Coordinates of C-alpha atoms in Angstrom, one line a residue:
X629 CA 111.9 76.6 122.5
X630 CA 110.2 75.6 119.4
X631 CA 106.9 77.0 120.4
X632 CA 108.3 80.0 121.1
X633 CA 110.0 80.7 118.0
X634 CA 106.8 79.8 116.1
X635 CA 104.9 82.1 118.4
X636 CA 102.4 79.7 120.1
X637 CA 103.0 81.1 123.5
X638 CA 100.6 84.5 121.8
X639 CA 98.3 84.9 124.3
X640 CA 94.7 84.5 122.4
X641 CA 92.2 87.7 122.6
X642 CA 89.7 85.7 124.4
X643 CA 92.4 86.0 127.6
X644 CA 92.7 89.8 127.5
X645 CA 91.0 91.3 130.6
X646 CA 89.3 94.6 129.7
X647 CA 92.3 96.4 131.0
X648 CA 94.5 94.5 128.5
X649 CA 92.2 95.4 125.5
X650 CA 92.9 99.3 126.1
X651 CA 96.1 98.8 126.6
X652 CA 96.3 97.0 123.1
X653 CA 93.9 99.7 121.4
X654 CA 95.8 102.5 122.7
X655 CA 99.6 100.9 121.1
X656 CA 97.7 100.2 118.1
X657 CA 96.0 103.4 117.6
X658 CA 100.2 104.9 118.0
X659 CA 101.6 102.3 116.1
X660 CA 99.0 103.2 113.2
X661 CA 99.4 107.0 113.4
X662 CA 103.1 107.0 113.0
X663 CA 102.9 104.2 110.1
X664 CA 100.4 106.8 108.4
X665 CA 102.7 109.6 109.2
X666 CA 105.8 107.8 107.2
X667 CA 103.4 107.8 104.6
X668 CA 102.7 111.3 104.3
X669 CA 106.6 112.0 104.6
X670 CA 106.8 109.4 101.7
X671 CA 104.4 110.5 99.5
X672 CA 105.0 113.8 99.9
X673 CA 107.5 115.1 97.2
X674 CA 106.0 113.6 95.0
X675 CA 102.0 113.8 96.1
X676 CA 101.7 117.0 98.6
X677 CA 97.9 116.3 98.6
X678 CA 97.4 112.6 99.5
X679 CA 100.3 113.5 101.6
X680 CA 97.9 115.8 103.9
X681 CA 95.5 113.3 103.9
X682 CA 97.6 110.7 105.5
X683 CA 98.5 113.3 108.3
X684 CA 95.0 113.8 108.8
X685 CA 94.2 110.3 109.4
X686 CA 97.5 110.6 111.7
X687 CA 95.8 113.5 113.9
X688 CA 92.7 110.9 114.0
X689 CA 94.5 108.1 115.1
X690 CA 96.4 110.3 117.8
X691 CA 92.6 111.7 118.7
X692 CA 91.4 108.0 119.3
X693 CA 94.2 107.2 121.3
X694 CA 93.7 110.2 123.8
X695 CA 90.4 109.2 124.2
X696 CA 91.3 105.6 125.3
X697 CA 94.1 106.5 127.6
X698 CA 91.3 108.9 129.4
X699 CA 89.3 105.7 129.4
X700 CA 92.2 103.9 131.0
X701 CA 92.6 106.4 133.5
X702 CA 89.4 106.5 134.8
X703 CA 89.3 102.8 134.9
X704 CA 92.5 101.5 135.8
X705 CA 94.8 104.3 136.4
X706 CA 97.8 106.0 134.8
X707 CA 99.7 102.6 134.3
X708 CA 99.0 101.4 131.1
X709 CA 100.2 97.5 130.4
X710 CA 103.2 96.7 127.9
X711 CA 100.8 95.0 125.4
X712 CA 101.1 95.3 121.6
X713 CA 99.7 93.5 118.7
X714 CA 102.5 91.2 118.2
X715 CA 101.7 89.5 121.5
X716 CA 98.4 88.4 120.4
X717 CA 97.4 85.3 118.7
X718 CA 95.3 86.1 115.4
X719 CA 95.6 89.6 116.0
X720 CA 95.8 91.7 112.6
X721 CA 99.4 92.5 111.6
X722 CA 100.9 95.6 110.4
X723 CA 103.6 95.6 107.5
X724 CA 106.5 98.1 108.5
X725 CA 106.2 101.6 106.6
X726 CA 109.6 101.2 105.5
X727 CA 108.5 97.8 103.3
X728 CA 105.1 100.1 102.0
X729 CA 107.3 102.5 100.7
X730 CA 108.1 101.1 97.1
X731 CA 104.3 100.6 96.7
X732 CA 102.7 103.0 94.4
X733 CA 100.0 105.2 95.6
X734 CA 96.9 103.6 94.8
X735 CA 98.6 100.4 96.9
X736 CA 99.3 102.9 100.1
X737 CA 95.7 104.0 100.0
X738 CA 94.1 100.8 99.7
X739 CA 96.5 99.3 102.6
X740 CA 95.0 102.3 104.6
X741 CA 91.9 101.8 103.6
X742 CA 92.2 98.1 105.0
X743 CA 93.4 99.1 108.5
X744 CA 90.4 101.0 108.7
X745 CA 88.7 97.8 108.3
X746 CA 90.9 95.8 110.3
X747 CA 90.5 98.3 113.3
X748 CA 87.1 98.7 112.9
X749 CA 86.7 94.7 113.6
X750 CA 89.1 95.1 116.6
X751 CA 86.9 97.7 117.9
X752 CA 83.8 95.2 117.2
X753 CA 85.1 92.3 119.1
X754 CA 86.6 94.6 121.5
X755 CA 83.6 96.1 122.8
X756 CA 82.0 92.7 123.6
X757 CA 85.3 92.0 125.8
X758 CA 83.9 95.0 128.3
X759 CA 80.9 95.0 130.4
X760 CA 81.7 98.6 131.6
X761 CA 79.2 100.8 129.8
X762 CA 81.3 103.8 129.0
X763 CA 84.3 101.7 127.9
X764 CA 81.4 99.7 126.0
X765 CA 80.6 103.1 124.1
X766 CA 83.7 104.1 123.5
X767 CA 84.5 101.0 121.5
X768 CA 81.7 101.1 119.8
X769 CA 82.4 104.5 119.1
X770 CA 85.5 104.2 117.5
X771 CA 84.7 100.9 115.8
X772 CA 82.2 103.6 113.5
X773 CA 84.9 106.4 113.3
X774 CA 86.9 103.4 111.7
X775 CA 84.4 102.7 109.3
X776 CA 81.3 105.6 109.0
X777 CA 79.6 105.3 105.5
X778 CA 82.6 105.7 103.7
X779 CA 86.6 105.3 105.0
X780 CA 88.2 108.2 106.2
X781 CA 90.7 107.7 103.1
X782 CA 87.8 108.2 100.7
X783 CA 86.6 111.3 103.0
X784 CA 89.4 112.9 103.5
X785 CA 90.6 112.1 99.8
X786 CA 87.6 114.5 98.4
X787 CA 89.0 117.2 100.3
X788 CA 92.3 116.8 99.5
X789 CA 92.7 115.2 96.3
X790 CA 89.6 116.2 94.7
X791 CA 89.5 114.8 90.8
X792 CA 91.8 116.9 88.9
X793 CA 94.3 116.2 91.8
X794 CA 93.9 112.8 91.7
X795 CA 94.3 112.9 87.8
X796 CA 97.7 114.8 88.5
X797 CA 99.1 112.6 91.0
X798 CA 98.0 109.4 89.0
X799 CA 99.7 110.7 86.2
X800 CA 103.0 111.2 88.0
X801 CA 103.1 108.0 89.6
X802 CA 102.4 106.7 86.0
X803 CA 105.3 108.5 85.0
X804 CA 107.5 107.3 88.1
X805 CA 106.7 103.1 86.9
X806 CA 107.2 103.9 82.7
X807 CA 110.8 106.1 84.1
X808 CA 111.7 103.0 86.8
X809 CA 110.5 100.1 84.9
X810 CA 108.8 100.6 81.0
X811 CA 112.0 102.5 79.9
X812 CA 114.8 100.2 81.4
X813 CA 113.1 97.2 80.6
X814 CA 112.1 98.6 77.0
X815 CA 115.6 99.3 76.5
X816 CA 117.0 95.8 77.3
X817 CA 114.4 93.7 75.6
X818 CA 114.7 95.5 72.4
X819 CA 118.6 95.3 72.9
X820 CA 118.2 92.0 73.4
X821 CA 115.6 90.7 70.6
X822 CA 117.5 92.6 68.2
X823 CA 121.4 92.7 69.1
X824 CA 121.1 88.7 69.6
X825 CA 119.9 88.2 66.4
X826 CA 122.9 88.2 64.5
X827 CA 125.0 86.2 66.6
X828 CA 122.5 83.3 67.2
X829 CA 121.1 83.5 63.4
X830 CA 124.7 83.9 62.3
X831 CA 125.8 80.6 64.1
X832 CA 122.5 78.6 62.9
X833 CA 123.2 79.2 59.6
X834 CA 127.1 78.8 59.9
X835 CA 127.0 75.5 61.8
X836 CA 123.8 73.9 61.1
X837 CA 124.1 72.6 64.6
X838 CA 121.1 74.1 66.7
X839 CA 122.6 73.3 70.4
X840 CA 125.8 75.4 69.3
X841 CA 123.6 77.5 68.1
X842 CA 121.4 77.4 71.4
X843 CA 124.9 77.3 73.5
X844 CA 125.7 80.7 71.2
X845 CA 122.4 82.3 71.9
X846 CA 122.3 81.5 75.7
X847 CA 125.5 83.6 76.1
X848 CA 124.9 85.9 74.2
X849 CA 121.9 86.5 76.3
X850 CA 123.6 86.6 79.3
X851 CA 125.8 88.2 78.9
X852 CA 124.0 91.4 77.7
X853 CA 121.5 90.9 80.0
X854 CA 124.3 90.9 82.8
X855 CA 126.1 94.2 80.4
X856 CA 122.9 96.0 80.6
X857 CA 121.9 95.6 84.0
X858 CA 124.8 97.4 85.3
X859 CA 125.0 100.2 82.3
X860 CA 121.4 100.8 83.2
X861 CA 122.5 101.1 87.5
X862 CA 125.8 102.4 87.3
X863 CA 125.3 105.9 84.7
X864 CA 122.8 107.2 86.5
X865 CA 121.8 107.0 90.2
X866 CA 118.2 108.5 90.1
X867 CA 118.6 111.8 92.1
X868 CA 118.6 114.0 89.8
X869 CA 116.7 112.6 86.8
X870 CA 114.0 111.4 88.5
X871 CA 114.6 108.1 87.3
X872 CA 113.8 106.0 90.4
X873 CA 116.1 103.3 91.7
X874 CA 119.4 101.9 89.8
X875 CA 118.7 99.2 91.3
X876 CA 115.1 98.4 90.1
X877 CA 116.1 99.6 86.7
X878 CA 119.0 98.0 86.6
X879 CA 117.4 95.2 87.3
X880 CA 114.3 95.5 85.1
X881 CA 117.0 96.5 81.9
X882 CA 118.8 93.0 82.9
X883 CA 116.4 91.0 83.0
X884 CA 114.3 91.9 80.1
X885 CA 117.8 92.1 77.8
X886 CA 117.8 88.5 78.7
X887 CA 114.8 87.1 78.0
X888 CA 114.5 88.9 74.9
X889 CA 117.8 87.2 73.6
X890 CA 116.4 83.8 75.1
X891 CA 113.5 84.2 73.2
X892 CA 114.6 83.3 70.0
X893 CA 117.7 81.0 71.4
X894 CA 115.2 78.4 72.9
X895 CA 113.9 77.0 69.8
X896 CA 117.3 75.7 69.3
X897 CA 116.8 73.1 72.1
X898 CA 114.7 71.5 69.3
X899 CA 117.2 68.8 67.7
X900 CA 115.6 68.8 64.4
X901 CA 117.2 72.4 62.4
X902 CA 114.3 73.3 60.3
X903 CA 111.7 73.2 63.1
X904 CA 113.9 74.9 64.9
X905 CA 114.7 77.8 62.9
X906 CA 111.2 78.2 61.8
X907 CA 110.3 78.3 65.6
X908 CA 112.7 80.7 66.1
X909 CA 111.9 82.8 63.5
X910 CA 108.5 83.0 64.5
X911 CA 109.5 84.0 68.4
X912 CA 111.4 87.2 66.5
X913 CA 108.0 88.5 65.0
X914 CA 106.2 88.2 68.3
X915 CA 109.1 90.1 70.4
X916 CA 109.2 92.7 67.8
X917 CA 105.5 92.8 68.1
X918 CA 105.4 93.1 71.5
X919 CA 108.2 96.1 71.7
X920 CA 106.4 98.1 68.9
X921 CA 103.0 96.9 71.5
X922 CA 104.9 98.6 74.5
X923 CA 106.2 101.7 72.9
X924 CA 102.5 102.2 71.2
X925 CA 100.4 101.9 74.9
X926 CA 103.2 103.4 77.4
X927 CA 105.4 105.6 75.5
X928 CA 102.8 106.6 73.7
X929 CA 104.7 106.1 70.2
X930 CA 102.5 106.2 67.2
X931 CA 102.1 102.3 65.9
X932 CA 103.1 103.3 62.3
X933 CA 106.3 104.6 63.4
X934 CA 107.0 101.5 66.9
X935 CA 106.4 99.3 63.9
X936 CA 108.6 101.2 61.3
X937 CA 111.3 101.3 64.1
X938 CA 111.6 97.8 65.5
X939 CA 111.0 95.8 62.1
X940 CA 113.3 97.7 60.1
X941 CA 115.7 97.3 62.9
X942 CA 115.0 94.1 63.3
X943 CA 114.9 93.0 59.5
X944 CA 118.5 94.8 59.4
X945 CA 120.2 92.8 62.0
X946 CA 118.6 89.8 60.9
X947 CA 119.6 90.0 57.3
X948 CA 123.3 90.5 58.9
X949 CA 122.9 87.3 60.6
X950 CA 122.2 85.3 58.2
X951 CA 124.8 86.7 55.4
X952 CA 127.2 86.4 57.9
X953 CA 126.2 82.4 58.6
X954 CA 126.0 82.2 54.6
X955 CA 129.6 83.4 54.0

């Protein structure tokens, strides 16, 4: 039972009689044309042109497979065994389209690119499984059309997506990530560099005790990480804003909220005050650095004015902080 679930009982390819290695070309060849067909249903919306080249490779696949079922018929008949990748031991695996779908484009083409390459090596070792001459051709025929002098992706990507294409689709899936990801997670770690400042710097200065201060600044983190996170999900669900998923950005507001509180809240693990408040002083200049960095390379903000915003913000809610501990 144990084997089983592991999948040892996977027959090896070495077994597979020649019938048995068309059979497994020909569900491969379908299973690949429908996982490049989600693609293009993916993709297009957003990227009409790469979208045609995945359909392309579609009609390929669907090409190749006609070809081997007229191979099968003329050698073995219209019955065509129930074998499929999964049933073989080592064979290459496919990820469904449904988990390829939050990829970004430049990851869909190079996981096409690599079942080129995978099937090209099938075809390889597959054509050394058949001493029949015309099945041996075949093979060997479709092992190149995998892989000629350049993938069919590249090929059929200079017809479709020729450089001022490519330039317009890179720059909307740029604009998809900074809209799903740069912006929410902007968002929450300068909330939470600057809005935990007070509070944590407040309690340092008020107590003099730097784990109440630390206990202070860990909730405070949390909690507007945990705040965030569901503002970011629950006012807008993406549709019509183009925001991408509340979930990811939720998620990416969250998380960032929280580690930008627990930036400058960690320091106060240190039992020794001074050291600690020094250390946690210093975090604060490299967060704001690194949020005036972000706004500068993705949202294209000038640096004079990232740096403007986030230190005079920053300066501000610090300078509350420590009044407010002082009084």
């Amino acid at each position: 039972m144990l084997t089983r679930f592991f999948g040892f009982t996977r027959r090896p390819f070495s077994s597979l009689s020649e019938q048995e290695v068309l059979a497994l070309a020909i569900s491969s060849e379908e299973d690949d044309a429908r996982i490049y067909l989600a693609y293009a249903d993916h993709l297009r919306p957003d990227y009409p042109q790469s979208a045609k080249v995945f359909e392309e490779m579609a009609d390929e696949e669907a090409t190749h497979r006609a070809r081997l079922i007229d191979r099968h018929k003329a050698r073995f008949g219209d019955r065509v065994p129930l074998i499929r990748r999964e049933h073989v031991r080592g064979y290459y695996d496919r990820k469904p389209d449904w988990l390829m779908k939050n990829l970004s484009i430049e990851r869909i083409r190079q996981a096409a690119e690599d079942m080129e390459s995978q099937a090209h090596d099938f075809y390889i070792a597959a054509a050394q499984r058949t001493s029949d001459a015309d099945t041996r051709q075949l093979l060997g025929d479709l092992a190149l059309a995998e892989k000629s002098h350049e993938s069919l992706a590249r090929r059929l990507g200079l017809e479709h997506t020729p450089a001022d294409t490519r330039a317009e689709e890179d720059q909307t899936a740029r604009r998809k990530f900074i809209l799903t990801y740069v912006q929410p997670g902007l968002a929450g770690l300068m909330d939470g560099s600057v809005s935990t400042l007070a509070p944590i710097f407040a309690t340092a200065f008020a107590t003099g005790d730097t784990w109440t201060t630390f206990l202070v600044g860990l909730s405070a983190s949390v909690g507007a990480g945990i705040s965030m996170g569901f503002t970011e999900a629950a006012h807008d669900d993406g549709v019509i804003s183009g925001r991408g998923s509340p979930v990811k950005r939720g998620l990416a507001s969250g998380i960032m909220t929280t580690i930008g509180g627990l930036g400058h809240a960690l320091p106060y693990l240190i039992p020794d005050f001074t050291i600690a408040t020094t250390v946690a002083i210093a975090v604060v200049f490299v967060e704001l650095w690194v949020i005036a960095w972000i706004q500068n390379h993705w949202m294209d903000t000038p640096w004079g004015r990232a740096i403007l915003q986030v230190v005079l913000g920053g300066a501000l809610v610090f300078a509350a902080g420590i009044l407010i501990g002082n009084a």
